[in-house]
Amino acid sequence: MSEKRASIGARRNPDTEAAVLDAATALLEEKGIAGVTMEAVARRARAGKATLYRWWPTRGALLLAVYKRQKQITAYPDTGSLEGDAAALLDTLFAHWARPEGAVFRHIIAAAQGDDEVREALEIYRQDRLDSLGAIFARARAKGEVSGAVPERDMARALMAMAWLHLLTDQLDADTGAMARALVRGWTR
């Protein structure tokens, strides 16, 4: 077996980070989510377990890092209307989730049901996504598209819930335009 990579101090070694995420991805593909343990990833990546725990304090955090690396959706669409933005967002997510690497998120949600570390990491990710989604609704409010009756975060939760439900029930071929219309109709002026 080869030697472990040398540390470069307090900051992350990009080569080691890539090796760890590559190893976790390979283990996911080969053994499923249960096969992704910190020990197995460290061994496969030839990295120290202490390094993994320093960068990803839990297995759940590592799994979400793998998902975020694969996702590569950096911004939500701005189509000029809330309904258009919601439909475009759903189109983007569903297209990603329909690819083999997108299925990882479904497994993370499932694993969170019985693993506290995965559940905690998923909750941190969910809160971050709610903050990002809230921007879509704040933009619509600033343009006068929505009233102040429903808080942005609640609208973001509803959009997220609709998206996650379709992921978990494998209905990624749904009519996103109709979904967006039904969802935002009660919020728009």
mmCIF file of C-alpha atoms in Angstrom:
data_model
loop_
_atom_site.group_PDB
_atom_site.id
_atom_site.type_symbol
_atom_site.label_atom_id
_atom_site.label_comp_id
_atom_site.label_asym_id
_atom_site.label_seq_id
_atom_site.Cartn_x
_atom_site.Cartn_y
_atom_site.Cartn_z
ATOM 1 C CA MET A 1 0.000 0.000 0.000
ATOM 2 C CA SER A 2 1.238 3.508 -0.807
ATOM 3 C CA GLU A 3 2.083 6.055 1.825
ATOM 4 C CA LYS A 4 -0.388 8.650 3.015
ATOM 5 C CA ARG A 5 -0.199 12.107 1.486
ATOM 6 C CA ALA A 6 1.863 14.676 3.342
ATOM 7 C CA SER A 7 0.025 17.312 5.318
ATOM 8 C CA ILE A 8 0.274 20.908 4.163
ATOM 9 C CA GLY A 9 -0.678 22.317 7.541
ATOM 10 C CA ALA A 10 -3.974 23.742 8.701
ATOM 11 C CA ARG A 11 -5.468 24.208 5.248
ATOM 12 C CA ARG A 12 -6.863 21.431 3.098
ATOM 13 C CA ASN A 13 -4.579 19.675 0.697
ATOM 14 C CA PRO A 14 -6.564 19.789 -2.569
ATOM 15 C CA ASP A 15 -5.109 16.461 -3.713
ATOM 16 C CA THR A 16 -6.118 14.745 -0.487
ATOM 17 C CA GLU A 17 -9.576 16.341 -0.557
ATOM 18 C CA ALA A 18 -10.104 15.112 -4.121
ATOM 19 C CA ALA A 19 -8.814 11.639 -3.204
ATOM 20 C CA VAL A 20 -11.200 11.424 -0.242
ATOM 21 C CA LEU A 21 -14.226 12.544 -2.266
ATOM 22 C CA ASP A 22 -13.232 10.209 -5.116
ATOM 23 C CA ALA A 23 -12.888 7.312 -2.659
ATOM 24 C CA ALA A 24 -16.257 8.050 -1.055
ATOM 25 C CA THR A 25 -17.878 8.271 -4.489
ATOM 26 C CA ALA A 26 -16.350 4.962 -5.567
ATOM 27 C CA LEU A 27 -17.490 3.261 -2.370
ATOM 28 C CA LEU A 28 -21.004 4.629 -2.881
ATOM 29 C CA GLU A 29 -21.086 3.177 -6.375
ATOM 30 C CA GLU A 30 -19.637 -0.175 -5.322
ATOM 31 C CA LYS A 31 -21.213 -0.809 -1.926
ATOM 32 C CA GLY A 32 -24.035 1.681 -1.511
ATOM 33 C CA ILE A 33 -24.408 4.215 1.232
ATOM 34 C CA ALA A 34 -23.776 1.680 4.014
ATOM 35 C CA GLY A 35 -20.327 0.997 2.544
ATOM 36 C CA VAL A 36 -19.226 4.586 3.012
ATOM 37 C CA THR A 37 -17.560 4.543 6.407
ATOM 38 C CA MET A 38 -14.851 6.917 7.517
ATOM 39 C CA GLU A 39 -12.464 3.966 7.890
ATOM 40 C CA ALA A 40 -13.144 2.617 4.402
ATOM 41 C CA VAL A 41 -12.854 6.056 2.808
ATOM 42 C CA ALA A 42 -9.603 6.845 4.653
ATOM 43 C CA ARG A 43 -8.129 3.502 3.613
ATOM 44 C CA ARG A 44 -9.177 3.862 -0.033
ATOM 45 C CA ALA A 45 -7.996 7.498 -0.221
ATOM 46 C CA ARG A 46 -4.768 6.758 1.659
ATOM 47 C CA ALA A 47 -5.611 9.563 4.046
ATOM 48 C CA GLY A 48 -5.597 9.674 7.811
ATOM 49 C CA LYS A 49 -8.922 9.250 9.591
ATOM 50 C CA ALA A 50 -8.059 12.332 11.633
ATOM 51 C CA THR A 51 -7.922 14.331 8.395
ATOM 52 C CA LEU A 52 -11.363 13.115 7.375
ATOM 53 C CA TYR A 53 -12.847 13.952 10.762
ATOM 54 C CA ARG A 54 -11.192 17.378 10.769
ATOM 55 C CA TRP A 55 -12.696 18.278 7.382
ATOM 56 C CA TRP A 56 -15.961 16.335 7.660
ATOM 57 C CA PRO A 57 -16.791 15.805 11.333
ATOM 58 C CA THR A 58 -19.317 13.059 10.582
ATOM 59 C CA ARG A 59 -20.056 10.465 7.942
ATOM 60 C CA GLY A 60 -23.169 12.469 7.105
ATOM 61 C CA ALA A 61 -21.108 15.583 6.419
ATOM 62 C CA LEU A 62 -18.876 13.542 4.102
ATOM 63 C CA LEU A 63 -21.873 12.090 2.249
ATOM 64 C CA LEU A 64 -23.317 15.580 1.726
ATOM 65 C CA ALA A 65 -19.915 16.790 0.496
ATOM 66 C CA VAL A 66 -19.944 14.017 -2.119
ATOM 67 C CA TYR A 67 -23.451 15.015 -3.169
ATOM 68 C CA LYS A 68 -22.642 18.734 -3.355
ATOM 69 C CA ARG A 69 -19.546 18.009 -5.422
ATOM 70 C CA GLN A 70 -21.622 16.022 -7.902
ATOM 71 C CA LYS A 71 -24.550 18.425 -7.939
ATOM 72 C CA GLN A 72 -22.704 21.461 -9.282
ATOM 73 C CA ILE A 73 -25.861 23.584 -9.436
ATOM 74 C CA THR A 74 -24.501 26.900 -8.299
ATOM 75 C CA ALA A 75 -27.414 29.273 -8.852
ATOM 76 C CA TYR A 76 -31.158 29.179 -9.218
ATOM 77 C CA PRO A 77 -32.692 30.482 -12.450
ATOM 78 C CA ASP A 78 -34.092 33.999 -12.777
ATOM 79 C CA THR A 79 -36.733 33.803 -15.497
ATOM 80 C CA GLY A 80 -38.466 37.053 -14.616
ATOM 81 C CA SER A 81 -41.453 35.493 -12.847
ATOM 82 C CA LEU A 82 -41.941 33.466 -9.695
ATOM 83 C CA GLU A 83 -43.832 30.752 -11.558
ATOM 84 C CA GLY A 84 -41.092 30.564 -14.185
ATOM 85 C CA ASP A 85 -38.381 30.500 -11.518
ATOM 86 C CA ALA A 86 -40.122 27.676 -9.626
ATOM 87 C CA ALA A 87 -40.611 25.626 -12.809
ATOM 88 C CA ALA A 88 -37.007 26.196 -13.925
ATOM 89 C CA LEU A 89 -35.715 25.233 -10.486
ATOM 90 C CA LEU A 90 -37.749 22.015 -10.518
ATOM 91 C CA ASP A 91 -36.551 21.267 -14.073
ATOM 92 C CA THR A 92 -32.926 21.746 -12.983
ATOM 93 C CA LEU A 93 -33.270 19.591 -9.871
ATOM 94 C CA PHE A 94 -35.237 16.827 -11.561
ATOM 95 C CA ALA A 95 -32.722 16.635 -14.413
ATOM 96 C CA HIS A 96 -29.890 16.304 -11.899
ATOM 97 C CA TRP A 97 -31.706 13.767 -9.718
ATOM 98 C CA ALA A 98 -32.570 11.652 -12.770
ATOM 99 C CA ARG A 99 -28.861 11.074 -13.490
ATOM 100 C CA PRO A 100 -27.115 8.214 -11.678
ATOM 101 C CA GLU A 101 -25.068 10.570 -9.484
ATOM 102 C CA GLY A 102 -28.212 12.496 -8.545
ATOM 103 C CA ALA A 103 -29.706 9.393 -6.961
ATOM 104 C CA VAL A 104 -27.194 9.791 -4.123
ATOM 105 C CA PHE A 105 -29.435 12.403 -2.538
ATOM 106 C CA ARG A 106 -32.374 9.991 -2.326
ATOM 107 C CA HIS A 107 -30.101 7.551 -0.478
ATOM 108 C CA ILE A 108 -28.895 10.279 1.881
ATOM 109 C CA ILE A 109 -32.492 11.167 2.777
ATOM 110 C CA ALA A 110 -33.263 7.477 3.347
ATOM 111 C CA ALA A 111 -30.151 6.989 5.487
ATOM 112 C CA ALA A 112 -31.085 10.034 7.573
ATOM 113 C CA GLN A 113 -34.142 8.152 8.812
ATOM 114 C CA GLY A 114 -31.988 5.828 10.914
ATOM 115 C CA ASP A 115 -28.642 7.597 11.314
ATOM 116 C CA ASP A 116 -28.406 10.660 13.551
ATOM 117 C CA GLU A 117 -25.156 11.868 11.979
ATOM 118 C CA VAL A 118 -26.636 11.766 8.488
ATOM 119 C CA ARG A 119 -29.832 13.407 9.762
ATOM 120 C CA GLU A 120 -27.843 16.273 11.334
ATOM 121 C CA ALA A 121 -25.818 16.822 8.163
ATOM 122 C CA LEU A 122 -28.978 16.725 6.049
ATOM 123 C CA GLU A 123 -30.638 19.289 8.327
ATOM 124 C CA ILE A 124 -27.679 21.657 7.952
ATOM 125 C CA TYR A 125 -27.867 21.212 4.184
ATOM 126 C CA ARG A 126 -31.656 21.705 4.216
ATOM 127 C CA GLN A 127 -31.365 24.976 6.147
ATOM 128 C CA ASP A 128 -28.739 26.222 3.697
ATOM 129 C CA ARG A 129 -30.972 25.337 0.745
ATOM 130 C CA LEU A 130 -33.942 27.074 2.399
ATOM 131 C CA ASP A 131 -31.844 30.230 2.713
ATOM 132 C CA SER A 132 -30.959 30.024 -0.980
ATOM 133 C CA LEU A 133 -34.525 29.285 -2.059
ATOM 134 C CA GLY A 134 -35.782 32.166 0.053
ATOM 135 C CA ALA A 135 -33.925 34.486 -2.317
ATOM 136 C CA ILE A 136 -36.253 33.458 -5.165
ATOM 137 C CA PHE A 137 -39.266 34.500 -3.128
ATOM 138 C CA ALA A 138 -37.623 37.677 -1.825
ATOM 139 C CA ARG A 139 -36.911 38.644 -5.448
ATOM 140 C CA ALA A 140 -40.563 38.010 -6.347
ATOM 141 C CA ARG A 141 -41.707 40.076 -3.370
ATOM 142 C CA ALA A 142 -39.394 42.938 -4.336
ATOM 143 C CA LYS A 143 -40.979 42.952 -7.806
ATOM 144 C CA GLY A 144 -44.459 43.033 -6.256
ATOM 145 C CA GLU A 145 -45.351 39.524 -7.455
ATOM 146 C CA VAL A 146 -46.223 38.169 -4.022
ATOM 147 C CA SER A 147 -47.962 39.637 -1.027
ATOM 148 C CA GLY A 148 -46.517 39.698 2.446
ATOM 149 C CA ALA A 149 -49.064 37.138 3.647
ATOM 150 C CA VAL A 150 -46.711 34.156 3.461
ATOM 151 C CA PRO A 151 -43.083 34.436 4.637
ATOM 152 C CA GLU A 152 -40.379 33.646 2.061
ATOM 153 C CA ARG A 153 -39.052 30.789 4.165
ATOM 154 C CA ASP A 154 -42.490 29.114 4.244
ATOM 155 C CA MET A 155 -42.782 29.402 0.471
ATOM 156 C CA ALA A 156 -39.270 27.962 0.154
ATOM 157 C CA ARG A 157 -40.261 25.057 2.428
ATOM 158 C CA ALA A 158 -43.289 24.295 0.253
ATOM 159 C CA LEU A 159 -41.190 24.293 -2.938
ATOM 160 C CA MET A 160 -38.537 22.125 -1.293
ATOM 161 C CA ALA A 161 -41.146 19.701 0.038
ATOM 162 C CA MET A 162 -42.691 19.348 -3.412
ATOM 163 C CA ALA A 163 -39.289 18.696 -4.996
ATOM 164 C CA TRP A 164 -38.154 16.189 -2.348
ATOM 165 C CA LEU A 165 -41.488 14.345 -2.500
ATOM 166 C CA HIS A 166 -41.078 13.857 -6.232
ATOM 167 C CA LEU A 167 -37.513 12.654 -5.722
ATOM 168 C CA LEU A 168 -38.505 10.152 -3.050
ATOM 169 C CA THR A 169 -41.441 8.804 -5.052
ATOM 170 C CA ASP A 170 -39.408 8.688 -8.279
ATOM 171 C CA GLN A 171 -41.719 11.055 -10.133
ATOM 172 C CA LEU A 172 -39.006 13.104 -11.781
ATOM 173 C CA ASP A 173 -40.872 13.193 -15.086
ATOM 174 C CA ALA A 174 -43.684 15.318 -13.613
ATOM 175 C CA ASP A 175 -44.992 18.442 -15.361
ATOM 176 C CA THR A 176 -42.919 21.062 -13.547
ATOM 177 C CA GLY A 177 -44.838 23.926 -15.131
ATOM 178 C CA ALA A 178 -48.118 22.646 -13.707
ATOM 179 C CA MET A 179 -46.448 21.987 -10.348
ATOM 180 C CA ALA A 180 -45.075 25.531 -10.210
ATOM 181 C CA ARG A 181 -48.410 27.006 -11.251
ATOM 182 C CA ALA A 182 -50.291 25.069 -8.566
ATOM 183 C CA LEU A 183 -47.722 25.954 -5.936
ATOM 184 C CA VAL A 184 -47.394 29.703 -6.515
ATOM 185 C CA ARG A 185 -50.987 30.481 -7.521
ATOM 186 C CA GLY A 186 -52.018 31.253 -3.939
ATOM 187 C CA TRP A 187 -49.004 33.468 -3.335
ATOM 188 C CA THR A 188 -49.019 35.670 -6.416
ATOM 189 C CA ARG A 189 -51.083 38.804 -6.884
#
